[in-house]
XYZ file of C-alpha atoms in Angstrom:
643
model
C -21.164 28.876 -20.861
C -24.238 26.745 -20.199
C -26.020 27.606 -16.966
C -26.120 25.028 -14.229
C -29.431 23.179 -13.951
C -31.360 23.863 -10.797
C -31.090 21.147 -8.143
C -34.794 20.414 -8.659
C -34.403 19.858 -12.400
C -31.221 17.866 -12.018
C -32.754 15.604 -9.380
C -35.906 15.230 -11.496
C -33.948 14.134 -14.558
C -31.717 11.799 -12.554
C -34.718 10.195 -10.844
C -36.467 9.293 -14.119
C -36.588 5.582 -15.038
C -34.000 4.401 -17.506
C -36.539 3.971 -20.324
C -37.713 7.590 -19.975
C -34.103 8.851 -20.063
C -33.422 6.866 -23.251
C -36.621 8.200 -24.851
C -35.570 11.795 -24.108
C -32.125 11.103 -25.555
C -33.579 9.529 -28.722
C -35.846 12.527 -29.229
C -32.921 14.872 -28.664
C -30.799 12.976 -31.207
C -33.603 13.066 -33.776
C -34.003 16.817 -33.356
C -30.249 17.436 -33.452
C -29.821 15.322 -36.609
C -32.682 17.101 -38.348
C -31.305 20.550 -37.538
C -27.723 19.546 -38.426
C -28.768 18.169 -41.838
C -30.870 21.255 -42.526
C -27.929 23.476 -41.614
C -25.587 21.650 -43.982
C -27.936 21.818 -46.949
C -28.906 25.413 -46.204
C -25.296 26.560 -45.932
C -24.484 24.762 -49.157
C -27.042 26.970 -50.902
C -25.663 30.128 -49.218
C -28.896 31.186 -47.522
C -29.990 29.877 -44.169
C -33.786 29.939 -44.307
C -36.506 27.398 -43.930
C -37.176 27.863 -47.618
C -33.724 26.363 -48.253
C -34.912 23.112 -46.790
C -34.490 20.514 -49.546
C -37.669 18.767 -50.539
C -36.277 15.370 -49.648
C -38.151 14.025 -46.598
C -36.714 10.572 -47.352
C -33.192 11.867 -46.687
C -34.091 13.320 -43.299
C -36.067 10.249 -42.316
C -33.153 7.995 -43.301
C -30.662 10.072 -41.308
C -32.831 10.056 -38.169
C -33.702 6.349 -38.292
C -30.139 5.279 -39.076
C -28.724 7.518 -36.309
C -30.986 5.963 -33.681
C -30.304 2.415 -34.924
C -26.525 2.768 -35.171
C -26.296 4.611 -31.834
C -28.228 1.805 -30.181
C -25.946 -0.819 -31.709
C -22.787 1.018 -30.559
C -24.085 1.481 -26.993
C -24.518 5.245 -26.967
C -27.880 4.883 -25.238
C -26.387 2.634 -22.560
C -23.727 5.098 -21.424
C -24.233 7.295 -18.363
C -24.334 10.961 -19.409
C -22.703 12.182 -16.196
C -19.601 10.136 -17.090
C -19.450 11.209 -20.743
C -15.955 11.861 -21.984
C -13.671 11.061 -24.873
C -15.371 7.709 -25.407
C -18.616 9.471 -26.291
C -16.872 11.710 -28.827
C -15.146 8.777 -30.494
C -18.252 6.609 -30.541
C -20.388 9.463 -31.909
C -17.838 9.995 -34.672
C -17.982 6.303 -35.578
C -21.780 6.278 -35.468
C -22.266 9.318 -37.699
C -19.638 8.112 -40.177
C -21.544 4.859 -40.468
C -24.861 6.724 -40.784
C -23.552 8.896 -43.637
C -22.094 5.875 -45.439
C -25.322 3.868 -45.098
C -27.385 6.855 -46.257
C -25.255 7.210 -49.386
C -25.541 3.477 -50.026
C -29.337 3.500 -49.636
C -29.796 6.435 -51.990
C -27.460 4.867 -54.525
C -29.314 1.538 -54.419
C -32.716 3.267 -54.684
C -31.402 5.525 -57.462
C -32.579 8.581 -55.525
C -30.994 11.930 -56.358
C -28.505 13.118 -53.738
C -25.732 15.704 -53.711
C -22.926 13.374 -52.642
C -20.491 16.304 -52.446
C -22.247 17.376 -49.230
C -21.633 14.107 -47.388
C -18.055 14.933 -46.205
C -19.468 18.094 -44.609
C -22.485 16.285 -43.195
C -20.346 13.841 -41.156
C -18.547 16.340 -38.815
C -21.706 18.398 -38.314
C -23.710 15.321 -37.314
C -20.870 14.255 -34.983
C -20.802 17.598 -33.230
C -24.580 17.568 -32.934
C -24.777 14.107 -31.374
C -21.736 14.436 -29.097
C -22.579 18.021 -28.217
C -26.013 17.155 -26.863
C -24.443 14.626 -24.497
C -21.683 16.923 -23.305
C -24.221 19.709 -22.804
C -26.434 17.387 -20.764
C -23.426 16.343 -18.690
C -22.579 19.993 -18.014
C -26.181 20.818 -17.094
C -26.404 17.911 -14.659
C -22.973 18.264 -13.111
C -22.674 22.037 -13.044
C -19.616 24.192 -13.425
C -16.491 22.265 -12.416
C -14.835 25.494 -11.274
C -17.205 25.559 -8.330
C -15.269 22.718 -6.708
C -13.524 23.765 -3.524
C -10.042 22.311 -3.964
C -7.697 22.677 -6.956
C -5.776 19.462 -7.643
C -2.831 18.485 -9.824
C -2.603 15.145 -11.628
C 0.752 13.496 -12.329
C 0.270 11.516 -15.539
C -1.541 12.936 -18.577
C -2.426 9.633 -20.203
C -5.797 7.958 -20.495
C -5.969 7.202 -16.765
C -5.173 10.819 -15.897
C -7.909 12.123 -18.202
C -10.457 9.721 -16.730
C -9.391 10.699 -13.224
C -9.880 14.377 -14.105
C -13.401 13.590 -15.316
C -14.188 11.709 -12.119
C -12.864 14.591 -10.029
C -15.041 17.104 -11.847
C -18.078 14.931 -11.298
C -17.363 14.600 -7.591
C -17.865 18.305 -6.934
C -15.069 18.188 -4.344
C -12.017 18.566 -6.572
C -11.090 20.788 -9.504
C -8.236 19.422 -11.661
C -6.249 22.456 -12.821
C -2.928 21.047 -14.034
C -1.378 17.916 -15.467
C 2.276 16.985 -15.014
C 3.963 14.397 -17.207
C 7.510 13.240 -17.927
C 6.750 12.799 -21.632
C 8.147 15.862 -23.501
C 5.681 15.301 -26.348
C 2.756 15.965 -24.001
C 4.235 18.967 -22.221
C 2.715 22.246 -23.373
C -0.364 20.552 -24.780
C -3.837 20.328 -23.253
C -5.787 17.273 -22.119
C -9.505 17.829 -21.718
C -8.847 21.555 -21.518
C -6.143 21.238 -18.822
C -2.562 22.187 -19.656
C 0.218 19.606 -19.302
C 3.368 20.847 -17.537
C 6.823 19.452 -17.009
C 7.482 17.981 -13.541
C 10.299 20.543 -13.281
C 7.616 23.231 -13.011
C 5.684 21.616 -10.135
C 6.798 24.183 -7.557
C 5.956 27.142 -9.800
C 2.606 25.784 -11.044
C 1.381 24.574 -7.655
C 2.175 27.934 -6.075
C 0.458 29.857 -8.875
C -2.664 27.656 -8.950
C -2.968 27.058 -5.195
C -2.466 23.285 -5.541
C -1.892 21.426 -2.266
C -2.782 17.925 -3.484
C -1.139 15.904 -6.279
C -2.617 12.573 -7.375
C -0.547 9.968 -9.218
C -2.392 8.507 -12.229
C 0.167 6.159 -13.767
C -1.137 2.592 -13.570
C 1.274 1.183 -16.151
C 4.631 2.277 -14.714
C 6.796 -0.067 -12.664
C 6.925 0.052 -8.888
C 10.542 1.192 -9.074
C 9.701 4.098 -11.374
C 6.791 5.090 -9.147
C 9.083 5.158 -6.113
C 11.567 7.347 -7.991
C 8.823 9.870 -8.702
C 7.540 9.805 -5.124
C 11.082 10.132 -3.768
C 11.684 13.186 -5.938
C 8.414 14.770 -4.856
C 9.131 14.028 -1.194
C 12.571 15.645 -1.360
C 11.667 18.769 -3.297
C 8.049 19.724 -2.701
C 5.730 20.288 0.244
C 2.622 18.888 -1.436
C 0.259 16.130 -0.416
C 0.857 13.189 -2.739
C -1.890 10.628 -3.164
C -2.636 7.632 -5.333
C -5.486 5.237 -6.038
C -5.347 1.488 -5.255
C -6.460 0.726 -8.804
C -7.366 2.888 -11.769
C -9.077 0.065 -13.678
C -12.472 1.145 -12.329
C -12.066 4.514 -13.985
C -12.742 2.998 -17.395
C -16.355 2.330 -16.467
C -16.834 5.549 -14.549
C -17.078 3.651 -11.271
C -14.177 5.340 -9.522
C -14.713 6.203 -5.887
C -12.544 9.169 -5.003
C -12.823 8.203 -1.345
C -10.316 5.483 -2.280
C -7.633 8.119 -2.777
C -5.001 7.489 -0.164
C -1.740 9.057 0.853
C 1.369 7.485 -0.612
C 2.502 4.838 1.829
C 5.952 4.784 3.336
C 6.386 1.339 1.749
C 6.081 2.964 -1.677
C 8.610 5.562 -0.600
C 11.278 3.338 0.953
C 10.979 -0.179 -0.299
C 12.571 -1.946 -3.248
C 11.022 -4.318 -5.737
C 10.028 -7.459 -3.829
C 11.582 -10.798 -4.695
C 9.137 -13.444 -5.838
C 8.924 -16.065 -3.048
C 10.401 -19.500 -3.682
C 7.279 -21.655 -3.642
C 9.111 -24.803 -2.610
C 10.369 -23.018 0.536
C 7.307 -20.912 1.329
C 4.936 -23.731 2.257
C 7.340 -26.557 3.124
C 6.692 -26.371 6.881
C 3.052 -25.314 6.557
C 0.994 -27.066 3.904
C -1.154 -29.859 5.364
C 0.650 -29.478 8.685
C -0.432 -28.432 12.161
C 1.075 -25.010 12.882
C 1.147 -22.963 16.088
C 1.958 -19.244 16.324
C 2.782 -17.671 19.660
C 2.104 -13.967 19.902
C -0.342 -14.490 17.052
C -2.171 -11.225 17.707
C 0.874 -8.971 17.286
C 2.178 -7.277 14.159
C 4.400 -10.157 13.031
C 2.313 -12.966 14.519
C -0.922 -11.819 12.878
C 0.747 -11.495 9.464
C 2.217 -14.971 9.943
C -1.314 -16.209 10.572
C -2.655 -14.521 7.436
C 0.022 -15.893 5.153
C 0.037 -19.374 6.674
C -3.734 -19.681 6.341
C -3.423 -19.027 2.594
C -0.851 -21.839 2.356
C -3.485 -24.397 3.441
C -2.321 -25.808 6.792
C -4.254 -28.721 8.244
C -4.550 -26.933 11.588
C -3.630 -23.449 12.798
C -3.382 -22.607 16.501
C -3.001 -18.974 17.596
C -1.590 -18.389 21.098
C -1.867 -14.871 22.550
C -1.837 -13.374 26.054
C -3.836 -10.271 25.067
C -7.556 -10.978 24.969
C -8.307 -8.083 22.624
C -5.504 -8.987 20.201
C -6.682 -12.604 20.156
C -10.277 -11.518 19.547
C -9.205 -9.204 16.705
C -7.267 -11.858 14.813
C -10.062 -14.371 15.377
C -12.604 -11.988 13.827
C -10.308 -11.518 10.850
C -9.265 -15.118 10.202
C -12.498 -17.042 10.671
C -14.359 -15.502 7.690
C -11.284 -15.969 5.488
C -10.949 -19.572 6.584
C -14.642 -20.314 5.963
C -14.278 -19.004 2.403
C -11.547 -21.539 1.590
C -12.403 -24.700 -0.318
C -10.491 -26.696 2.318
C -10.773 -24.778 5.617
C -8.169 -25.366 8.294
C -8.986 -26.293 11.876
C -8.619 -23.007 13.731
C -7.983 -22.705 17.480
C -7.497 -19.483 19.441
C -5.807 -19.955 22.806
C -5.519 -17.312 25.508
C -2.373 -18.026 27.482
C 1.242 -17.217 28.264
C 4.372 -18.752 26.785
C 5.925 -18.835 30.261
C 3.631 -21.710 31.282
C 5.652 -24.729 30.160
C 3.053 -27.291 31.271
C 0.236 -25.554 29.389
C 2.347 -25.181 26.247
C 3.369 -28.849 26.290
C -0.248 -29.908 26.670
C -1.290 -27.571 23.864
C 1.335 -28.828 21.403
C 0.475 -32.459 22.156
C -3.273 -31.924 22.017
C -3.078 -30.403 18.527
C -0.187 -32.606 17.279
C 1.750 -29.502 16.278
C 4.392 -29.922 13.560
C 5.759 -26.355 13.335
C 5.928 -23.517 15.883
C 6.582 -19.879 14.967
C 7.525 -18.108 18.192
C 6.669 -14.411 17.785
C 5.621 -13.701 21.382
C 7.848 -10.978 22.834
C 7.940 -7.605 24.488
C 9.737 -5.374 21.979
C 9.348 -1.723 23.017
C 12.857 -0.729 24.095
C 12.088 2.041 26.660
C 9.228 0.085 28.268
C 11.318 -3.062 28.648
C 14.198 -0.942 29.939
C 11.891 0.317 32.661
C 10.466 -3.169 33.355
C 13.467 -5.503 33.014
C 12.023 -8.428 34.981
C 8.928 -8.703 32.822
C 10.951 -8.225 29.633
C 13.563 -10.881 30.403
C 11.040 -13.394 31.752
C 8.733 -13.052 28.760
C 11.379 -12.835 26.034
C 14.029 -15.257 27.300
C 12.430 -17.533 29.920
C 9.221 -17.692 27.865
C 11.216 -18.735 24.796
C 13.062 -21.378 26.790
C 9.875 -22.865 28.300
C 8.050 -22.852 24.961
C 10.994 -24.426 23.129
C 11.320 -27.130 25.797
C 7.572 -27.758 25.525
C 7.941 -28.139 21.749
C 10.742 -30.665 22.243
C 8.737 -32.626 24.820
C 5.702 -32.706 22.498
C 7.714 -33.905 19.500
C 7.341 -30.737 17.410
C 9.360 -31.030 14.208
C 10.486 -27.404 13.894
C 10.656 -24.370 16.173
C 11.353 -20.961 14.567
C 12.175 -17.935 16.757
C 11.433 -14.438 15.441
C 14.446 -12.391 16.567
C 15.599 -8.809 16.053
C 18.617 -6.772 15.010
C 18.606 -5.306 18.526
C 19.967 -8.651 19.731
C 23.307 -7.827 18.083
C 25.701 -6.183 20.552
C 22.732 -4.983 22.611
C 22.744 -1.829 24.695
C 19.287 -2.407 26.146
C 17.454 -5.082 28.115
C 15.079 -5.851 25.256
C 17.903 -6.600 22.818
C 19.861 -8.590 25.405
C 16.786 -10.641 26.302
C 16.280 -11.498 22.631
C 19.941 -12.462 22.293
C 19.500 -14.684 25.358
C 16.505 -16.256 23.612
C 18.746 -16.974 20.627
C 21.359 -18.560 22.921
C 18.627 -20.743 24.415
C 17.681 -22.080 21.001
C 21.327 -22.604 20.038
C 21.908 -24.538 23.252
C 18.786 -26.657 22.771
C 19.771 -27.345 19.159
C 23.083 -28.821 20.343
C 21.602 -31.053 23.060
C 18.095 -31.905 21.838
C 17.797 -35.643 21.213
C 14.108 -35.740 20.229
C 14.550 -34.445 16.701
C 13.170 -30.917 17.053
C 14.917 -28.439 14.743
C 15.502 -25.118 16.523
C 16.324 -22.068 14.410
C 15.921 -18.311 14.476
C 15.378 -15.498 11.952
C 16.792 -12.057 12.707
C 15.630 -8.859 11.033
C 15.203 -5.145 11.742
C 12.242 -2.814 12.067
C 9.069 -3.527 10.162
C 7.073 -0.675 8.709
C 3.766 0.262 10.315
C 4.043 -2.285 13.095
C 2.596 -1.493 16.510
C 4.848 1.054 18.178
C 6.935 1.839 15.087
C 7.865 5.380 14.137
C 5.819 5.702 10.931
C 2.319 5.536 12.501
C 3.576 7.827 15.290
C 4.890 10.384 12.787
C 1.604 10.319 10.832
C -0.407 10.943 14.014
C 1.875 13.810 14.979
C 1.596 15.374 11.509
C -2.199 15.051 11.591
C -2.198 16.827 14.970
C -0.158 19.716 13.570
C 3.182 18.607 15.002
C 5.730 18.649 16.302
C 7.318 15.395 15.177
C 9.387 14.074 18.065
C 12.702 12.464 17.183
C 15.267 11.107 19.592
C 18.382 11.963 17.557
C 19.037 13.711 14.263
C 21.497 11.053 13.082
C 19.671 7.895 14.134
C 19.335 5.281 11.357
C 17.364 2.081 11.130
C 16.786 -0.844 8.785
C 13.211 -1.226 7.585
C 11.218 -3.991 5.935
C 7.540 -4.366 5.145
C 5.668 -6.761 7.417
C 4.407 -9.030 4.589
C 7.856 -9.438 3.040
C 9.518 -10.026 6.411
C 7.016 -12.770 7.213
C 7.380 -14.322 3.768
C 11.139 -14.480 4.261
C 10.683 -15.936 7.761
C 8.641 -18.804 6.321
C 11.246 -19.448 3.642
C 14.221 -19.176 6.025
C 12.634 -21.576 8.492
C 12.176 -24.107 5.709
C 15.961 -24.176 5.149
C 16.805 -24.775 8.814
C 18.808 -27.791 9.927
C 19.265 -26.685 13.546
C 21.016 -23.885 15.429
C 21.390 -21.461 12.513
C 20.763 -17.746 12.720
C 19.131 -16.614 9.496
C 19.575 -12.924 8.690
C 17.273 -11.143 6.255
C 18.655 -8.681 3.724
C 17.069 -5.428 4.918
C 18.445 -3.248 2.123
C 19.978 0.126 2.898
C 19.486 1.702 6.339
C 17.245 4.755 6.533
C 18.016 7.998 8.332
C 14.938 8.621 10.466
C 15.226 12.414 10.227
C 15.100 12.195 6.419
C 12.098 9.882 6.678
C 10.296 12.407 8.885
C 10.990 15.230 6.399
C 9.630 13.163 3.512
C 6.474 12.280 5.404
C 5.907 15.967 6.182
C 6.308 16.904 2.511
C 4.118 14.062 1.243
C 1.403 15.196 3.651
C 1.383 18.615 1.986
C 3.312 20.558 4.626
C 6.670 22.261 4.938
C 9.159 21.574 7.717
C 9.401 24.388 10.242
C 13.033 24.996 11.192
C 15.662 27.713 11.303
C 15.851 27.902 7.518
C 12.060 28.056 7.211
C 10.524 29.621 10.336
C 7.155 29.954 8.554
C 6.881 26.205 7.935
C 4.037 24.022 9.142
C 5.481 21.061 11.086
C 8.464 21.277 13.422
C 10.799 18.347 14.106
C 11.780 18.283 17.776
C 14.932 16.441 18.889
C 14.415 15.026 22.399
C 17.583 12.959 22.929
C 18.174 9.225 22.850
C 15.972 7.177 25.152
C 17.463 4.704 27.633
C 18.758 1.688 25.760
C 18.473 3.256 22.303
C 21.345 3.034 19.802
C 22.152 5.336 16.916
C 22.210 2.435 14.507
C 21.500 -1.283 14.577
C 23.444 -4.254 13.207
C 22.294 -7.605 11.910
C 25.411 -9.733 12.545
C 27.579 -10.272 15.579
C 30.437 -11.746 13.576
C 31.414 -11.717 9.918
C 31.005 -15.441 9.212
C 27.994 -15.558 6.921
C 27.028 -17.991 4.210
C 24.639 -17.562 1.287
C 21.495 -19.631 1.005
C 19.395 -20.606 -2.011
C 17.381 -17.439 -1.396
C 19.085 -14.196 -2.540
C 17.807 -12.179 0.442
C 18.527 -14.663 3.217
C 21.961 -15.187 4.771
C 22.962 -17.849 7.278
C 25.288 -17.346 10.234
C 26.682 -19.750 12.833
C 27.298 -17.551 15.844
C 28.870 -18.413 19.192
C 26.775 -20.228 21.765
C 27.002 -21.210 25.445
C 27.345 -24.591 27.057
C 23.819 -25.681 27.984
C 24.710 -26.566 31.587
C 26.111 -23.095 32.219
C 23.266 -21.408 30.337
C 20.600 -23.371 32.186
C 22.111 -22.379 35.538
C 21.936 -18.711 34.510
C 18.315 -19.139 33.415
C 17.413 -20.709 36.746
C 19.146 -17.833 38.510
C 17.157 -15.308 36.461
C 13.906 -17.071 37.340
C 14.799 -17.062 41.033
C 15.743 -13.357 40.964
C 12.533 -12.547 39.062
C 10.473 -14.400 41.671
C 11.977 -12.213 44.413
C 11.570 -9.068 42.263
C 15.321 -8.423 42.247
C 15.654 -6.427 38.991
C 19.347 -5.637 39.504
C 20.155 -9.341 39.845
C 18.141 -10.152 36.721
C 20.090 -7.591 34.684
C 23.397 -8.783 36.190
C 22.724 -12.405 35.212
C 21.539 -11.238 31.796
C 24.923 -9.586 31.298
C 26.730 -12.788 32.324
C 24.779 -14.771 29.735
C 25.075 -12.213 26.916
C 28.736 -11.259 26.976
C 28.389 -8.559 24.296
C 25.656 -6.742 26.255
C 26.892 -3.277 27.236
C 24.256 -1.405 29.264
C 23.213 1.878 27.764
C 24.880 5.188 28.403
C 24.196 8.467 26.599
C 26.260 8.028 23.380
C 26.191 11.644 22.204
C 29.890 11.487 21.404
C 29.607 8.162 19.605
C 30.425 8.201 15.907
C 27.206 8.126 13.891
C 26.458 5.621 11.178
C 28.186 6.456 7.832
C 24.758 7.107 6.286
C 24.043 9.702 8.967
C 27.423 11.324 8.348
C 26.759 11.502 4.618
C 23.268 12.941 5.122
C 24.542 15.522 7.584
C 27.270 16.547 5.162
């Protein structure tokens, strides 16, 4: 084994100018070619001595000159030695084959005597000499890869996996010790000196080799196939699974291993996204003046990002949190300035409960479309602060919608939630009341404003959602806190939810409730277990008391349901979009509804929370205040998982 170069020598060589490095490499190639040719001719005469050196200086000169010329033409002197790999071997083989062929041609043309029977032997020896010097230099500069601190497994033994292994060795932080691949033809073989195993042997191999990190190196597989692999790993193995955003940089040796990231929950849970319908996506946005309330929140900020890309004439962000407004401003302004046709951006600090201010704002900016995302959504907090929740979510929606009508806004889209369906908490009931407000305004509005709403479930990685909380708890060593073992929820990625909101709003004619297809519900306990496994830990429970992360069941919080629904009734209709349904649900007479709203405002002004909740229940007939539902039948998914 070649000794590792001292840090002084390695730094000295690496600090040399490029021309000096190339000169050293040329001299090394010339010496290696000379010695390789001498070895071939000496071995052919069965005695390895300097006296066996053939008296043909022209041959040696031709081999050296042609090697340098061909290597230059094929780029061998442009490659970085520290990133030498299979490409160097292949290119060296091509170069030496061409050198041998040209040498034979030159001697034949010049009628010079040459033992042509030696040429087939000369080619592999020259290849090993030229490639070997580069691999030796790489080893001297990079040291012994076994000195790396962490053994790592790579899932995928193709070209990308081999390049990733090379990059890991060069980093000094990781030591690739095993490949795993689904291809039976690769299993049992070696790639760059590392054995390829079947994925069935992951548990055995990782335990034997001390592997706690597995990196996916499969850039060509489909998203669905990748999720199947991740799902299998999450169910069966307590090993940290990571991936790279893109493996294309590996081809040039420019990979940055700091880009390795944990597999996201989106990759674990989500299905293949549907390509947006272009004619719906930008119908209410392109070359229009658009306002977003709650534009600094999870949904509102993603609305702003996507709408800006669709080239609105003007985009107005309304937010009552100064920091959230500042954050989205800092993000959007550089993106907007980079566009060939920048939009007029305005960032307004204000509340949706101020009807006069909202009317003035919509008129001042000649707003065409409003996306109303402003809401308080954290169930326990709103349960403990019912006045603020109902005023912001329901009264704020009413005042903003009335302001839009007064200002002549063409379309008003409310972002609603599955918690509005048969609510057991104040937050859900207040959102259902907001829906009733829009339905009532849609029936009586005579100024042409189209009022509609889009209802969907939880979005992954939003502020206050369970996934970021679980990741923080895992990073802290646990425990993961869960309210109920059988609780299930629908999930959707924020970008896809917003894309569907834009498309659903474009189909609105007034008063509809659009419901997004959220896929299959997810059992939160199973999600927590998968996140623990994908982080490289084992769940600590009765069956495994020596595990790493415990999952602690705390009991349902006030207002929390075991499972959510997306529809109040069963009367749904398809739309042109395969993942958007349309429902016409019951509404209230506007006169009666308006009287209840006025009563809520009066009770809120006198800080009478009980009266606010009472009037909320009169408006939302299906609202049943929360009680501990331990005896309630769990969702069928929870029953199946428990079984």
